[in-house]
């Protein structure tokens, strides 16, 4: 057996790592006794000498730190800074924390040195075999509850990382950890030794394995990218129904928020989160709002950066976290309990607090770098984190949720495969997986979404009010072609669901019972109530892409809507009046001044003036340079803008023939009409089609059909139809 390094640099890295390790051990020992030396020197000779000695030590460490590869600079820097804080007594005096920080430093050096060892390949030259290892070939899973586990073998010096994939019955599996992570946009690119063969994995998986490997023994993991043959669609379809049981059976689920070298201040994020949770009971929402606005704690920036991680936008993580008994979050050099994060996210989700926190930025970035799209991304990430917590709580308390509830909450989440928008939620259903919804990646996506709506309609009262159909319609953004108009496109951003104070009671008295007469046609009872008179030309922007289509921005949308109202109420305007209450109610989906503030003297005009000032600050440049100023005027304005952003985005302002104010989908046409649909509390827009439809064997089906344009806000008509309405059967396709 002959040993040969891959190149001369590997041996140099190894020697360098050993040298750095020796010096760092000496430095750590100095750090440990430095407080006592400092006090002794300061008391006998004088503080300047002690300070000088410390500066010399820092200079040596700084020079050594420059030799580290970029992958470990951030990690070592965090550990070093906190150790220095202990030495100088600036921030902490807890001996236990000092031990933890010292351990972090040793870990950083060890990982660097072991990485050098791993790169120093040991090749066995066999006369009968030359070249790279053969590609790994998956052995089929044959049993009903059979799964694969990754056995990560013990780390050994001078050897590369070694793994094995073993087949086990889920009910008899050894203790293992399940990993929840995000693939990002990276494909498999790094070769890893699996059972003596070579298998390419993503950089994220490789990083997880390197961090979780230990010298003390082997470990077992379940990682979807390795334990499921991603090229075998039949195997993926068979393994998905087991996903809930896999994560439930794991000793713990590790949420991996990597790459680790990108983490700036993990300790700051943890510290701010712990402070927020521990001090919640000490402050009201108003007091917490003022504390946030006046805070200079960099921990807020670090917490925002953690919650912006792409993991929170991934649809599969909802099931992975909800099914787990224990969830730990690995972020940088810290480990968080999920319950702590969930408590903090619930506090931050308060509309009064959400806005100010999202505007916080690091001083070096400056407010001018805060674009509208980044603000929306932050709000969506926070919303998704709160949704994951809600689903986890409900599934553990009630052993599952309805399809209606599951798909509504997961609309903002992303998936690399369109089928996963439905399949990722199947394991959470309290009623089990229907036969017609069994995972099948060969099934057309249109059929999958139609079957998902069929499941929602079947749930009836158990599924609650079917708000989900409010996100359907050809008037909203749609990415999947060929969908019937009454089936929402789960790949597109969701349209706002109009909610009223009597929604639950209305659902009990007027259950929604549509009839699916074919794979594309839905039979409902409907009643016409109004027609369109005027539609605004502009769309309320939700992303930068939309702003590019509407260059005048949201300020022009607001001013256009205000001008339409002035024309409608021309007689009142001559008397010096403007219907601010009605205008505010329309823009916020039915809210009034009392919903935002109980302070005497606050009027709808005051609130709308602040709204206009807010929009002026982001006009043309799409930058929030002046937004903190308007937010600083009070938490009330923050709540108004939060609600208005949800209700107006993706909509156009309109006025009906009967003089009502309305918010309608962006692709609404003037010939569309307002209808009430039996069982749905809020009005919808329908568009008549010229073709006639005929169904074999059905005589009670009308020959004329409509397309669902979408749900809308129609002022004064959001409480449903009363007084014995006359319904007419209609076909929606």
mmCIF file with all atom_site columns, C-alpha atoms in Angstrom, residues 208-319:
data_model
loop_
_atom_site.group_PDB
_atom_site.id
_atom_site.type_symbol
_atom_site.label_atom_id
_atom_site.label_alt_id
_atom_site.label_comp_id
_atom_site.label_asym_id
_atom_site.label_entity_id
_atom_site.label_seq_id
_atom_site.pdbx_PDB_ins_code
_atom_site.Cartn_x
_atom_site.Cartn_y
_atom_site.Cartn_z
_atom_site.occupancy
_atom_site.B_iso_or_equiv
_atom_site.pdbx_formal_charge
_atom_site.auth_seq_id
_atom_site.auth_comp_id
_atom_site.auth_asym_id
_atom_site.auth_atom_id
_atom_site.pdbx_PDB_model_num
ATOM 1   C CA . UNK A 1 208 ? -24.172 19.028 7.368  1.00 0.00 ? 208 UNK A CA 1
ATOM 2   C CA . UNK A 1 209 ? -22.245 15.762 7.275  1.00 0.00 ? 209 UNK A CA 1
ATOM 3   C CA . UNK A 1 210 ? -18.916 17.473 7.987  1.00 0.00 ? 210 UNK A CA 1
ATOM 4   C CA . UNK A 1 211 ? -20.333 19.300 10.987 1.00 0.00 ? 211 UNK A CA 1
ATOM 5   C CA . UNK A 1 212 ? -22.169 16.291 12.407 1.00 0.00 ? 212 UNK A CA 1
ATOM 6   C CA . UNK A 1 213 ? -19.331 13.770 12.060 1.00 0.00 ? 213 UNK A CA 1
ATOM 7   C CA . UNK A 1 214 ? -17.532 13.063 15.331 1.00 0.00 ? 214 UNK A CA 1
ATOM 8   C CA . UNK A 1 215 ? -14.483 11.152 16.582 1.00 0.00 ? 215 UNK A CA 1
ATOM 9   C CA . UNK A 1 216 ? -16.511 9.494  19.353 1.00 0.00 ? 216 UNK A CA 1
ATOM 10  C CA . UNK A 1 217 ? -18.647 7.135  17.298 1.00 0.00 ? 217 UNK A CA 1
ATOM 11  C CA . UNK A 1 218 ? -20.981 6.627  14.380 1.00 0.00 ? 218 UNK A CA 1
ATOM 12  C CA . UNK A 1 219 ? -24.286 8.444  13.925 1.00 0.00 ? 219 UNK A CA 1
ATOM 13  C CA . UNK A 1 220 ? -27.457 7.720  11.965 1.00 0.00 ? 220 UNK A CA 1
ATOM 14  C CA . UNK A 1 221 ? -29.301 10.335 9.918  1.00 0.00 ? 221 UNK A CA 1
ATOM 15  C CA . UNK A 1 222 ? -32.273 10.595 7.627  1.00 0.00 ? 222 UNK A CA 1
ATOM 16  C CA . UNK A 1 223 ? -31.670 13.156 4.855  1.00 0.00 ? 223 UNK A CA 1
ATOM 17  C CA . UNK A 1 224 ? -34.124 13.181 1.975  1.00 0.00 ? 224 UNK A CA 1
ATOM 18  C CA . UNK A 1 225 ? -31.512 13.942 -0.703 1.00 0.00 ? 225 UNK A CA 1
ATOM 19  C CA . UNK A 1 226 ? -29.586 10.773 0.207  1.00 0.00 ? 226 UNK A CA 1
ATOM 20  C CA . UNK A 1 227 ? -32.139 8.405  1.716  1.00 0.00 ? 227 UNK A CA 1
ATOM 21  C CA . UNK A 1 228 ? -34.595 8.722  -1.192 1.00 0.00 ? 228 UNK A CA 1
ATOM 22  C CA . UNK A 1 229 ? -33.536 8.010  -4.754 1.00 0.00 ? 229 UNK A CA 1
ATOM 23  C CA . UNK A 1 230 ? -34.427 11.366 -6.284 1.00 0.00 ? 230 UNK A CA 1
ATOM 24  C CA . UNK A 1 231 ? -34.275 9.917  -9.805 1.00 0.00 ? 231 UNK A CA 1
ATOM 25  C CA . UNK A 1 232 ? -36.903 7.248  -9.072 1.00 0.00 ? 232 UNK A CA 1
ATOM 26  C CA . UNK A 1 233 ? -40.350 8.893  -9.255 1.00 0.00 ? 233 UNK A CA 1
ATOM 27  C CA . UNK A 1 234 ? -42.114 5.722  -8.091 1.00 0.00 ? 234 UNK A CA 1
ATOM 28  C CA . UNK A 1 235 ? -39.934 5.493  -4.991 1.00 0.00 ? 235 UNK A CA 1
ATOM 29  C CA . UNK A 1 236 ? -40.551 9.171  -4.189 1.00 0.00 ? 236 UNK A CA 1
ATOM 30  C CA . UNK A 1 237 ? -44.297 8.588  -4.463 1.00 0.00 ? 237 UNK A CA 1
ATOM 31  C CA . UNK A 1 238 ? -44.068 5.581  -2.117 1.00 0.00 ? 238 UNK A CA 1
ATOM 32  C CA . UNK A 1 239 ? -41.899 7.318  0.475  1.00 0.00 ? 239 UNK A CA 1
ATOM 33  C CA . UNK A 1 240 ? -43.945 10.523 0.802  1.00 0.00 ? 240 UNK A CA 1
ATOM 34  C CA . UNK A 1 241 ? -46.754 8.894  2.860  1.00 0.00 ? 241 UNK A CA 1
ATOM 35  C CA . UNK A 1 242 ? -44.036 7.772  5.329  1.00 0.00 ? 242 UNK A CA 1
ATOM 36  C CA . UNK A 1 243 ? -42.513 11.220 5.757  1.00 0.00 ? 243 UNK A CA 1
ATOM 37  C CA . UNK A 1 244 ? -44.640 12.141 8.757  1.00 0.00 ? 244 UNK A CA 1
ATOM 38  C CA . UNK A 1 245 ? -43.784 8.879  10.541 1.00 0.00 ? 245 UNK A CA 1
ATOM 39  C CA . UNK A 1 246 ? -40.085 9.285  9.716  1.00 0.00 ? 246 UNK A CA 1
ATOM 40  C CA . UNK A 1 247 ? -39.854 12.718 11.313 1.00 0.00 ? 247 UNK A CA 1
ATOM 41  C CA . UNK A 1 248 ? -42.061 11.598 14.185 1.00 0.00 ? 248 UNK A CA 1
ATOM 42  C CA . UNK A 1 249 ? -39.800 8.600  14.861 1.00 0.00 ? 249 UNK A CA 1
ATOM 43  C CA . UNK A 1 250 ? -36.581 10.625 14.822 1.00 0.00 ? 250 UNK A CA 1
ATOM 44  C CA . UNK A 1 251 ? -34.886 11.214 18.176 1.00 0.00 ? 251 UNK A CA 1
ATOM 45  C CA . UNK A 1 252 ? -34.836 14.855 17.162 1.00 0.00 ? 252 UNK A CA 1
ATOM 46  C CA . UNK A 1 253 ? -35.184 16.978 14.032 1.00 0.00 ? 253 UNK A CA 1
ATOM 47  C CA . UNK A 1 254 ? -32.304 19.347 13.324 1.00 0.00 ? 254 UNK A CA 1
ATOM 48  C CA . UNK A 1 255 ? -33.205 22.489 11.401 1.00 0.00 ? 255 UNK A CA 1
ATOM 49  C CA . UNK A 1 256 ? -30.032 23.415 9.555  1.00 0.00 ? 256 UNK A CA 1
ATOM 50  C CA . UNK A 1 257 ? -29.785 27.121 8.704  1.00 0.00 ? 257 UNK A CA 1
ATOM 51  C CA . UNK A 1 258 ? -26.590 27.078 6.649  1.00 0.00 ? 258 UNK A CA 1
ATOM 52  C CA . UNK A 1 259 ? -24.178 27.748 5.034  1.00 0.00 ? 259 UNK A CA 1
ATOM 53  C CA . UNK A 1 260 ? -22.395 28.412 8.298  1.00 0.00 ? 260 UNK A CA 1
ATOM 54  C CA . UNK A 1 261 ? -19.816 30.789 6.803  1.00 0.00 ? 261 UNK A CA 1
ATOM 55  C CA . UNK A 1 262 ? -22.655 33.157 5.819  1.00 0.00 ? 262 UNK A CA 1
ATOM 56  C CA . UNK A 1 263 ? -23.863 33.601 9.394  1.00 0.00 ? 263 UNK A CA 1
ATOM 57  C CA . UNK A 1 264 ? -22.808 37.020 10.696 1.00 0.00 ? 264 UNK A CA 1
ATOM 58  C CA . UNK A 1 265 ? -23.970 37.143 14.313 1.00 0.00 ? 265 UNK A CA 1
ATOM 59  C CA . UNK A 1 266 ? -25.655 33.985 15.573 1.00 0.00 ? 266 UNK A CA 1
ATOM 60  C CA . UNK A 1 267 ? -25.103 34.885 19.229 1.00 0.00 ? 267 UNK A CA 1
ATOM 61  C CA . UNK A 1 268 ? -26.678 38.286 18.690 1.00 0.00 ? 268 UNK A CA 1
ATOM 62  C CA . UNK A 1 269 ? -29.763 36.689 17.152 1.00 0.00 ? 269 UNK A CA 1
ATOM 63  C CA . UNK A 1 270 ? -30.071 34.230 20.038 1.00 0.00 ? 270 UNK A CA 1
ATOM 64  C CA . UNK A 1 271 ? -29.569 36.941 22.638 1.00 0.00 ? 271 UNK A CA 1
ATOM 65  C CA . UNK A 1 272 ? -32.214 39.211 21.141 1.00 0.00 ? 272 UNK A CA 1
ATOM 66  C CA . UNK A 1 273 ? -34.670 36.344 20.798 1.00 0.00 ? 273 UNK A CA 1
ATOM 67  C CA . UNK A 1 274 ? -34.189 35.265 24.423 1.00 0.00 ? 274 UNK A CA 1
ATOM 68  C CA . UNK A 1 275 ? -34.588 38.839 25.633 1.00 0.00 ? 275 UNK A CA 1
ATOM 69  C CA . UNK A 1 276 ? -37.741 39.316 23.570 1.00 0.00 ? 276 UNK A CA 1
ATOM 70  C CA . UNK A 1 277 ? -39.367 36.166 24.946 1.00 0.00 ? 277 UNK A CA 1
ATOM 71  C CA . UNK A 1 278 ? -38.306 36.672 28.558 1.00 0.00 ? 278 UNK A CA 1
ATOM 72  C CA . UNK A 1 279 ? -39.476 40.301 28.697 1.00 0.00 ? 279 UNK A CA 1
ATOM 73  C CA . UNK A 1 280 ? -42.781 39.859 26.841 1.00 0.00 ? 280 UNK A CA 1
ATOM 74  C CA . UNK A 1 281 ? -44.879 40.094 29.992 1.00 0.00 ? 281 UNK A CA 1
ATOM 75  C CA . UNK A 1 282 ? -43.183 43.338 31.051 1.00 0.00 ? 282 UNK A CA 1
ATOM 76  C CA . UNK A 1 283 ? -44.459 45.517 28.199 1.00 0.00 ? 283 UNK A CA 1
ATOM 77  C CA . UNK A 1 284 ? -47.646 46.239 26.333 1.00 0.00 ? 284 UNK A CA 1
ATOM 78  C CA . UNK A 1 285 ? -47.654 46.311 22.527 1.00 0.00 ? 285 UNK A CA 1
ATOM 79  C CA . UNK A 1 286 ? -47.390 50.108 22.567 1.00 0.00 ? 286 UNK A CA 1
ATOM 80  C CA . UNK A 1 287 ? -44.423 50.033 24.947 1.00 0.00 ? 287 UNK A CA 1
ATOM 81  C CA . UNK A 1 288 ? -42.679 47.307 22.966 1.00 0.00 ? 288 UNK A CA 1
ATOM 82  C CA . UNK A 1 289 ? -43.239 49.320 19.797 1.00 0.00 ? 289 UNK A CA 1
ATOM 83  C CA . UNK A 1 290 ? -41.477 52.338 21.321 1.00 0.00 ? 290 UNK A CA 1
ATOM 84  C CA . UNK A 1 291 ? -38.604 50.154 22.549 1.00 0.00 ? 291 UNK A CA 1
ATOM 85  C CA . UNK A 1 292 ? -38.100 48.745 19.069 1.00 0.00 ? 292 UNK A CA 1
ATOM 86  C CA . UNK A 1 293 ? -38.136 52.171 17.442 1.00 0.00 ? 293 UNK A CA 1
ATOM 87  C CA . UNK A 1 294 ? -35.516 53.554 19.857 1.00 0.00 ? 294 UNK A CA 1
ATOM 88  C CA . UNK A 1 295 ? -33.350 50.435 20.119 1.00 0.00 ? 295 UNK A CA 1
ATOM 89  C CA . UNK A 1 296 ? -29.753 50.419 18.880 1.00 0.00 ? 296 UNK A CA 1
ATOM 90  C CA . UNK A 1 297 ? -29.153 46.773 19.787 1.00 0.00 ? 297 UNK A CA 1
ATOM 91  C CA . UNK A 1 298 ? -27.464 44.996 16.841 1.00 0.00 ? 298 UNK A CA 1
ATOM 92  C CA . UNK A 1 299 ? -29.269 41.840 17.940 1.00 0.00 ? 299 UNK A CA 1
ATOM 93  C CA . UNK A 1 300 ? -32.353 43.042 16.051 1.00 0.00 ? 300 UNK A CA 1
ATOM 94  C CA . UNK A 1 301 ? -30.392 43.047 12.796 1.00 0.00 ? 301 UNK A CA 1
ATOM 95  C CA . UNK A 1 302 ? -29.071 39.554 13.493 1.00 0.00 ? 302 UNK A CA 1
ATOM 96  C CA . UNK A 1 303 ? -32.566 38.254 14.313 1.00 0.00 ? 303 UNK A CA 1
ATOM 97  C CA . UNK A 1 304 ? -33.958 39.688 11.071 1.00 0.00 ? 304 UNK A CA 1
ATOM 98  C CA . UNK A 1 305 ? -31.164 38.028 9.106  1.00 0.00 ? 305 UNK A CA 1
ATOM 99  C CA . UNK A 1 306 ? -31.898 34.662 10.696 1.00 0.00 ? 306 UNK A CA 1
ATOM 100 C CA . UNK A 1 307 ? -35.616 34.865 9.901  1.00 0.00 ? 307 UNK A CA 1
ATOM 101 C CA . UNK A 1 308 ? -34.795 35.798 6.281  1.00 0.00 ? 308 UNK A CA 1
ATOM 102 C CA . UNK A 1 309 ? -33.193 32.395 5.734  1.00 0.00 ? 309 UNK A CA 1
ATOM 103 C CA . UNK A 1 310 ? -34.681 30.538 2.723  1.00 0.00 ? 310 UNK A CA 1
ATOM 104 C CA . UNK A 1 311 ? -35.546 27.591 4.976  1.00 0.00 ? 311 UNK A CA 1
ATOM 105 C CA . UNK A 1 312 ? -38.611 29.465 6.276  1.00 0.00 ? 312 UNK A CA 1
ATOM 106 C CA . UNK A 1 313 ? -40.074 29.690 2.759  1.00 0.00 ? 313 UNK A CA 1
ATOM 107 C CA . UNK A 1 314 ? -39.838 25.948 1.977  1.00 0.00 ? 314 UNK A CA 1
ATOM 108 C CA . UNK A 1 315 ? -43.162 24.082 1.931  1.00 0.00 ? 315 UNK A CA 1
ATOM 109 C CA . UNK A 1 316 ? -41.794 20.721 3.145  1.00 0.00 ? 316 UNK A CA 1
ATOM 110 C CA . UNK A 1 317 ? -40.542 22.152 6.443  1.00 0.00 ? 317 UNK A CA 1
ATOM 111 C CA . UNK A 1 318 ? -44.125 22.591 7.687  1.00 0.00 ? 318 UNK A CA 1
ATOM 112 C CA . UNK A 1 319 ? -44.611 18.825 7.901  1.00 0.00 ? 319 UNK A CA 1
#
